[in-house]
């Protein structure tokens, strides 16, 4: 199998720009994932984020996770577990309004560093969106504008730790899913692996690389690109050794953003006449559906949104 796509962003500034843009295009079309090196986020900042995240887990979260495992008897399961994940997490919101000051147990220095990191990631996400626009033949800023809504994008971070698991064959670190939103930027552990994506029917490891940022595309990018780029199933496999750190930041549409295929990417007359493969919907409505169906296939979600689009008077979509 071809090797996992790694993009050196330094090459965008010279004679290798065209080749590098082609690599990004190929990764978006055929992988839904790629890994960035030399992306402009200072390595020293990333080292500080990693050190503080691991210290915070040890100090504030490790014991809670052990108590949760014990309360559910997870160390002694004999059959595969389908309704929970072997992960310890907390969530930060950055945009439209930050909640970092309200999260308990965070040291002030950690709050400050995570705010600084989020600003760099937001800038990187917007740079990437313009590269996608260029490759798709969309005007510069198109994706940012569509995702903006009336109050700006929803941008947040899921900070996760995947501790050593005694039964990794029976409990996933994180069950297989596609991401609901726009562009996801992941700073992952460079020593403990576990992230895998599904490609051509096989699970492929996303290689841990020091100071890299892993990028993957969410369901909304699939809709806006009319399926030219796809969101891809991925999962985290728990490990018997090592605690894996994962800091995933989600640049998602604003809650009231209207999501639909970009008109210039709708090609056939049937599609133009309104029989498009992808629906038109408000992002918040999609998220209500996704909350109940995250670990199921994305296609029924798209179909449900399409049914709601053609029958707007049906009321809320059933999520059970």
Short mmCIF file of C-alpha atoms in Angstrom, two decimals:
data_model
loop_
_atom_site.label_atom_id
_atom_site.label_comp_id
_atom_site.label_asym_id
_atom_site.label_seq_id
_atom_site.Cartn_x
_atom_site.Cartn_y
_atom_site.Cartn_z
CA UNK A 1 0.00 0.00 0.00
CA UNK A 2 1.16 3.60 -0.67
CA UNK A 3 2.73 5.36 2.27
CA UNK A 4 0.72 7.72 4.45
CA UNK A 5 0.83 11.26 2.96
CA UNK A 6 3.23 13.64 4.73
CA UNK A 7 3.22 17.26 3.54
CA UNK A 8 6.22 19.52 4.10
CA UNK A 9 4.68 22.98 4.22
CA UNK A 10 8.05 24.67 3.68
CA UNK A 11 7.82 23.42 0.09
CA UNK A 12 4.78 25.64 -0.54
CA UNK A 13 7.06 28.67 -0.71
CA UNK A 14 9.34 27.70 -3.58
CA UNK A 15 9.68 25.76 -6.79
CA UNK A 16 8.11 22.66 -5.19
CA UNK A 17 4.79 24.45 -4.57
CA UNK A 18 2.90 22.82 -7.49
CA UNK A 19 4.06 19.31 -6.52
CA UNK A 20 3.15 19.95 -2.86
CA UNK A 21 -0.31 21.27 -3.76
CA UNK A 22 -0.81 18.12 -5.86
CA UNK A 23 0.16 15.99 -2.84
CA UNK A 24 -2.44 17.80 -0.72
CA UNK A 25 -5.05 17.29 -3.45
CA UNK A 26 -4.27 13.59 -3.72
CA UNK A 27 -4.40 13.19 0.08
CA UNK A 28 -7.82 14.92 0.23
CA UNK A 29 -9.22 12.82 -2.62
CA UNK A 30 -7.79 9.43 -1.68
CA UNK A 31 -7.07 9.46 2.05
CA UNK A 32 -9.13 12.12 3.84
CA UNK A 33 -6.06 12.44 6.08
CA UNK A 34 -2.54 13.83 5.82
CA UNK A 35 0.28 14.84 8.15
CA UNK A 36 1.94 18.28 8.18
CA UNK A 37 5.56 19.02 9.03
CA UNK A 38 7.18 22.48 9.09
CA UNK A 39 3.71 23.96 9.55
CA UNK A 40 4.82 27.11 11.37
CA UNK A 41 3.74 26.24 14.92
CA UNK A 42 6.89 26.55 17.08
CA UNK A 43 8.23 23.18 18.31
CA UNK A 44 8.93 24.74 21.73
CA UNK A 45 5.23 25.63 22.09
CA UNK A 46 4.22 22.08 21.12
CA UNK A 47 6.68 20.64 23.65
CA UNK A 48 5.18 22.84 26.38
CA UNK A 49 1.62 21.85 25.42
CA UNK A 50 2.58 18.17 25.55
CA UNK A 51 4.40 18.44 28.88
CA UNK A 52 1.58 20.38 30.54
CA UNK A 53 -1.12 18.08 29.12
CA UNK A 54 0.64 14.99 30.45
CA UNK A 55 1.23 16.64 33.83
CA UNK A 56 -2.44 17.64 34.03
CA UNK A 57 -3.54 14.07 33.29
CA UNK A 58 -1.30 12.66 36.02
CA UNK A 59 -2.36 15.26 38.56
CA UNK A 60 -6.09 15.63 37.87
CA UNK A 61 -7.45 12.86 35.65
CA UNK A 62 -5.58 9.59 36.07
CA UNK A 63 -7.16 8.65 39.40
CA UNK A 64 -10.66 9.55 38.12
CA UNK A 65 -10.13 7.30 35.12
CA UNK A 66 -9.01 4.39 37.34
CA UNK A 67 -12.11 4.84 39.48
CA UNK A 68 -14.33 4.85 36.37
CA UNK A 69 -12.69 1.64 35.09
CA UNK A 70 -13.14 -0.04 38.47
CA UNK A 71 -16.78 1.07 38.81
CA UNK A 72 -17.65 -0.48 35.43
CA UNK A 73 -15.52 -3.60 35.89
CA UNK A 74 -13.74 -2.93 32.60
CA UNK A 75 -10.53 -4.71 33.52
CA UNK A 76 -12.41 -8.01 33.68
CA UNK A 77 -14.62 -7.88 30.56
CA UNK A 78 -14.85 -11.11 28.59
CA UNK A 79 -16.77 -9.90 25.52
CA UNK A 80 -16.32 -6.91 23.21
CA UNK A 81 -17.52 -3.57 24.62
CA UNK A 82 -19.60 -1.55 22.11
CA UNK A 83 -20.96 1.34 24.17
CA UNK A 84 -17.93 3.16 25.58
CA UNK A 85 -14.34 4.12 24.83
CA UNK A 86 -11.09 3.65 26.76
CA UNK A 87 -10.26 7.36 26.95
CA UNK A 88 -10.00 10.18 29.46
CA UNK A 89 -11.04 13.54 27.98
CA UNK A 90 -12.00 17.15 28.51
CA UNK A 91 -13.16 19.79 26.02
CA UNK A 92 -12.09 23.38 25.45
CA UNK A 93 -14.11 25.91 23.42
CA UNK A 94 -12.25 28.74 21.68
CA UNK A 95 -14.77 30.27 19.25
CA UNK A 96 -17.19 31.93 19.12
CA UNK A 97 -16.69 32.24 22.92
CA UNK A 98 -13.88 30.69 24.96
CA UNK A 99 -14.62 28.56 28.03
CA UNK A 100 -10.98 28.01 29.03
CA UNK A 101 -11.28 30.21 32.12
CA UNK A 102 -14.22 28.10 33.36
CA UNK A 103 -12.62 24.65 33.08
CA UNK A 104 -11.78 23.44 36.61
CA UNK A 105 -8.38 22.05 37.62
CA UNK A 106 -6.36 23.81 34.91
CA UNK A 107 -3.26 25.72 36.05
CA UNK A 108 -3.15 29.32 34.82
CA UNK A 109 0.02 28.62 32.82
CA UNK A 110 -1.71 25.68 31.10
CA UNK A 111 -4.74 27.85 30.24
CA UNK A 112 -2.44 30.49 28.75
CA UNK A 113 -0.47 27.96 26.69
CA UNK A 114 -3.63 26.28 25.35
CA UNK A 115 -5.03 29.67 24.31
CA UNK A 116 -1.80 30.47 22.47
CA UNK A 117 -1.81 27.04 20.80
CA UNK A 118 -5.46 27.49 19.71
CA UNK A 119 -4.66 30.83 18.01
CA UNK A 120 -1.89 29.14 15.98
CA UNK A 121 -4.15 26.21 15.06
CA UNK A 122 -6.98 28.51 13.97
CA UNK A 123 -4.59 30.34 11.62
CA UNK A 124 -3.27 27.02 10.26
CA UNK A 125 -6.81 25.71 9.65
CA UNK A 126 -7.68 28.84 7.66
CA UNK A 127 -4.47 28.55 5.62
CA UNK A 128 -5.36 24.93 4.84
CA UNK A 129 -8.90 25.84 3.81
CA UNK A 130 -7.53 28.30 1.25
CA UNK A 131 -5.22 25.59 -0.11
CA UNK A 132 -8.25 23.31 -0.48
CA UNK A 133 -10.11 26.14 -2.24
CA UNK A 134 -7.21 26.61 -4.66
CA UNK A 135 -7.10 22.89 -5.48
CA UNK A 136 -10.89 22.77 -5.95
CA UNK A 137 -11.04 25.88 -8.15
CA UNK A 138 -13.08 27.75 -5.53
CA UNK A 139 -12.48 31.42 -4.84
CA UNK A 140 -10.04 32.15 -2.01
CA UNK A 141 -11.91 32.37 1.28
CA UNK A 142 -14.93 30.36 0.07
CA UNK A 143 -14.70 27.62 2.73
CA UNK A 144 -14.07 30.11 5.54
CA UNK A 145 -17.11 32.13 4.41
CA UNK A 146 -19.42 29.08 4.26
CA UNK A 147 -18.29 27.88 7.69
CA UNK A 148 -18.59 31.36 9.23
CA UNK A 149 -22.37 31.56 9.74
CA UNK A 150 -23.49 34.74 11.47
CA UNK A 151 -21.25 34.49 14.56
CA UNK A 152 -18.11 32.87 13.22
CA UNK A 153 -17.02 29.22 13.28
CA UNK A 154 -17.27 26.78 16.17
CA UNK A 155 -13.67 26.03 17.10
CA UNK A 156 -12.79 23.77 20.01
CA UNK A 157 -10.31 21.20 21.27
CA UNK A 158 -10.79 17.71 22.67
CA UNK A 159 -7.88 16.83 24.97
CA UNK A 160 -7.63 13.06 25.36
CA UNK A 161 -5.42 10.52 27.04
CA UNK A 162 -5.58 6.81 26.18
CA UNK A 163 -4.07 4.97 29.16
CA UNK A 164 -2.68 1.41 28.97
CA UNK A 165 -5.56 -1.02 28.43
CA UNK A 166 -5.55 -4.64 29.68
CA UNK A 167 -8.05 -5.79 27.02
CA UNK A 168 -7.35 -3.83 23.80
CA UNK A 169 -8.94 -6.61 21.72
CA UNK A 170 -12.25 -6.06 23.55
CA UNK A 171 -12.30 -2.28 24.22
CA UNK A 172 -11.45 0.38 21.62
CA UNK A 173 -9.67 3.56 22.66
CA UNK A 174 -12.22 5.31 20.46
CA UNK A 175 -14.77 3.50 18.30
CA UNK A 176 -14.75 3.99 14.51
CA UNK A 177 -16.47 7.16 13.28
CA UNK A 178 -16.18 10.03 10.84
CA UNK A 179 -15.92 13.55 12.23
CA UNK A 180 -19.03 15.70 11.83
CA UNK A 181 -17.45 19.07 11.21
CA UNK A 182 -15.00 20.86 8.94
CA UNK A 183 -11.23 20.54 9.32
CA UNK A 184 -9.63 18.69 12.23
CA UNK A 185 -6.04 19.33 13.35
CA UNK A 186 -4.48 16.74 15.65
CA UNK A 187 -1.37 17.01 17.77
CA UNK A 188 -0.75 13.40 18.77
CA UNK A 189 1.74 11.51 20.89
CA UNK A 190 4.93 10.85 18.95
CA UNK A 191 5.81 7.69 20.91
CA UNK A 192 2.56 5.78 21.53
CA UNK A 193 0.57 4.93 18.39
CA UNK A 194 -3.07 3.94 18.09
CA UNK A 195 -4.83 6.15 15.51
CA UNK A 196 -5.97 4.25 12.41
CA UNK A 197 -8.01 5.16 9.33
CA UNK A 198 -9.94 2.89 6.99
CA UNK A 199 -8.54 2.88 3.44
CA UNK A 200 -9.59 0.44 0.73
CA UNK A 201 -11.14 -1.83 3.34
CA UNK A 202 -8.03 -2.00 5.54
CA UNK A 203 -7.12 -0.24 8.77
CA UNK A 204 -3.97 1.84 8.25
CA UNK A 205 -1.85 3.33 11.06
CA UNK A 206 -1.41 7.09 11.17
CA UNK A 207 2.31 7.28 11.97
CA UNK A 208 3.34 9.18 15.12
CA UNK A 209 5.81 11.91 14.12
CA UNK A 210 7.43 14.45 16.41
CA UNK A 211 6.02 17.99 16.07
CA UNK A 212 3.67 17.05 13.23
CA UNK A 213 0.01 18.04 12.89
CA UNK A 214 -2.34 15.39 11.48
CA UNK A 215 -5.19 16.82 9.39
CA UNK A 216 -8.45 15.09 8.54
CA UNK A 217 -11.61 16.22 6.80
CA UNK A 218 -15.06 16.13 8.37
CA UNK A 219 -18.52 15.40 6.95
CA UNK A 220 -19.17 19.08 6.13
CA UNK A 221 -16.17 19.24 3.78
CA UNK A 222 -17.53 16.17 1.98
CA UNK A 223 -20.87 17.92 1.47
CA UNK A 224 -19.40 21.28 0.40
CA UNK A 225 -17.03 19.59 -2.09
CA UNK A 226 -19.93 17.49 -3.43
CA UNK A 227 -18.06 14.30 -2.54
CA UNK A 228 -14.79 15.21 -4.27
CA UNK A 229 -13.17 15.05 -0.83
CA UNK A 230 -14.47 12.49 1.67
CA UNK A 231 -14.59 12.22 5.43
CA UNK A 232 -13.01 8.91 6.41
CA UNK A 233 -13.71 6.37 9.15
CA UNK A 234 -11.04 6.36 11.83
CA UNK A 235 -10.57 4.87 15.28
CA UNK A 236 -8.12 4.66 18.16
CA UNK A 237 -6.84 1.22 19.10
CA UNK A 238 -6.02 0.99 22.80
CA UNK A 239 -2.51 -0.20 23.71
CA UNK A 240 -1.33 -2.44 26.55
CA UNK A 241 1.69 -0.18 27.15
CA UNK A 242 2.08 3.58 27.24
CA UNK A 243 -0.32 6.47 27.69
CA UNK A 244 -1.19 8.09 24.35
CA UNK A 245 -1.84 11.84 24.27
CA UNK A 246 -4.22 13.26 21.65
CA UNK A 247 -5.12 16.95 21.25
CA UNK A 248 -7.69 17.25 18.45
CA UNK A 249 -8.91 20.72 17.43
CA UNK A 250 -12.09 20.99 15.38
CA UNK A 251 -12.65 23.96 13.05
CA UNK A 252 -16.39 23.52 12.49
CA UNK A 253 -19.13 25.61 10.88
CA UNK A 254 -21.03 28.14 12.95
CA UNK A 255 -24.23 26.70 14.38
CA UNK A 256 -26.45 28.56 11.88
CA UNK A 257 -24.17 27.99 8.86
CA UNK A 258 -26.06 26.72 5.81
CA UNK A 259 -24.14 23.77 4.38
CA UNK A 260 -24.58 22.64 0.76
CA UNK A 261 -22.44 21.60 -2.24
CA UNK A 262 -20.50 24.52 -3.76
CA UNK A 263 -22.41 25.42 -6.97
CA UNK A 264 -19.25 25.29 -9.12
CA UNK A 265 -18.64 21.69 -7.99
CA UNK A 266 -22.15 20.53 -8.98
CA UNK A 267 -21.65 19.17 -12.47
CA UNK A 268 -24.60 17.24 -13.88
CA UNK A 269 -27.91 18.73 -15.01
CA UNK A 270 -29.75 16.37 -12.65
CA UNK A 271 -27.75 17.76 -9.75
CA UNK A 272 -28.35 21.33 -10.87
CA UNK A 273 -32.08 20.57 -11.08
CA UNK A 274 -32.09 19.77 -7.37
CA UNK A 275 -31.39 16.03 -7.38
CA UNK A 276 -27.96 16.53 -5.84
CA UNK A 277 -26.30 13.62 -4.09
CA UNK A 278 -25.78 15.75 -0.97
CA UNK A 279 -28.35 17.67 1.08
CA UNK A 280 -28.64 21.31 2.08
CA UNK A 281 -29.02 21.88 5.82
CA UNK A 282 -28.18 24.02 8.84
CA UNK A 283 -25.10 22.72 10.65
CA UNK A 284 -26.78 22.70 14.08
CA UNK A 285 -29.50 20.35 12.75
CA UNK A 286 -26.82 17.96 11.49
CA UNK A 287 -25.11 17.99 14.88
CA UNK A 288 -28.34 17.03 16.65
CA UNK A 289 -28.53 13.98 14.41
CA UNK A 290 -24.81 13.20 14.72
CA UNK A 291 -24.93 13.24 18.52
CA UNK A 292 -27.12 10.14 18.47
CA UNK A 293 -25.52 8.42 15.46
CA UNK A 294 -21.80 9.24 15.71
CA UNK A 295 -20.64 5.63 15.67
CA UNK A 296 -22.82 4.63 12.71
CA UNK A 297 -22.24 5.12 8.98
CA UNK A 298 -22.41 8.70 7.69
CA UNK A 299 -24.55 7.91 4.62
CA UNK A 300 -27.83 7.46 6.56
CA UNK A 301 -27.14 10.81 8.24
CA UNK A 302 -26.87 12.49 4.84
CA UNK A 303 -30.03 10.68 3.69
CA UNK A 304 -31.94 11.80 6.80
CA UNK A 305 -30.92 15.41 6.19
CA UNK A 306 -31.98 15.06 2.55
CA UNK A 307 -35.39 13.71 3.61
CA UNK A 308 -35.80 16.66 5.98
CA UNK A 309 -34.80 19.03 3.16
CA UNK A 310 -37.50 17.67 0.82
CA UNK A 311 -40.14 17.57 3.58
CA UNK A 312 -39.45 20.66 5.71
CA UNK A 313 -42.72 20.37 7.59
CA UNK A 314 -41.98 16.97 9.11
CA UNK A 315 -40.64 18.57 12.27
CA UNK A 316 -37.52 17.41 14.13
CA UNK A 317 -35.67 14.41 12.79
CA UNK A 318 -36.01 11.31 14.96
CA UNK A 319 -32.63 10.34 16.33
CA UNK A 320 -33.49 7.08 18.05
#
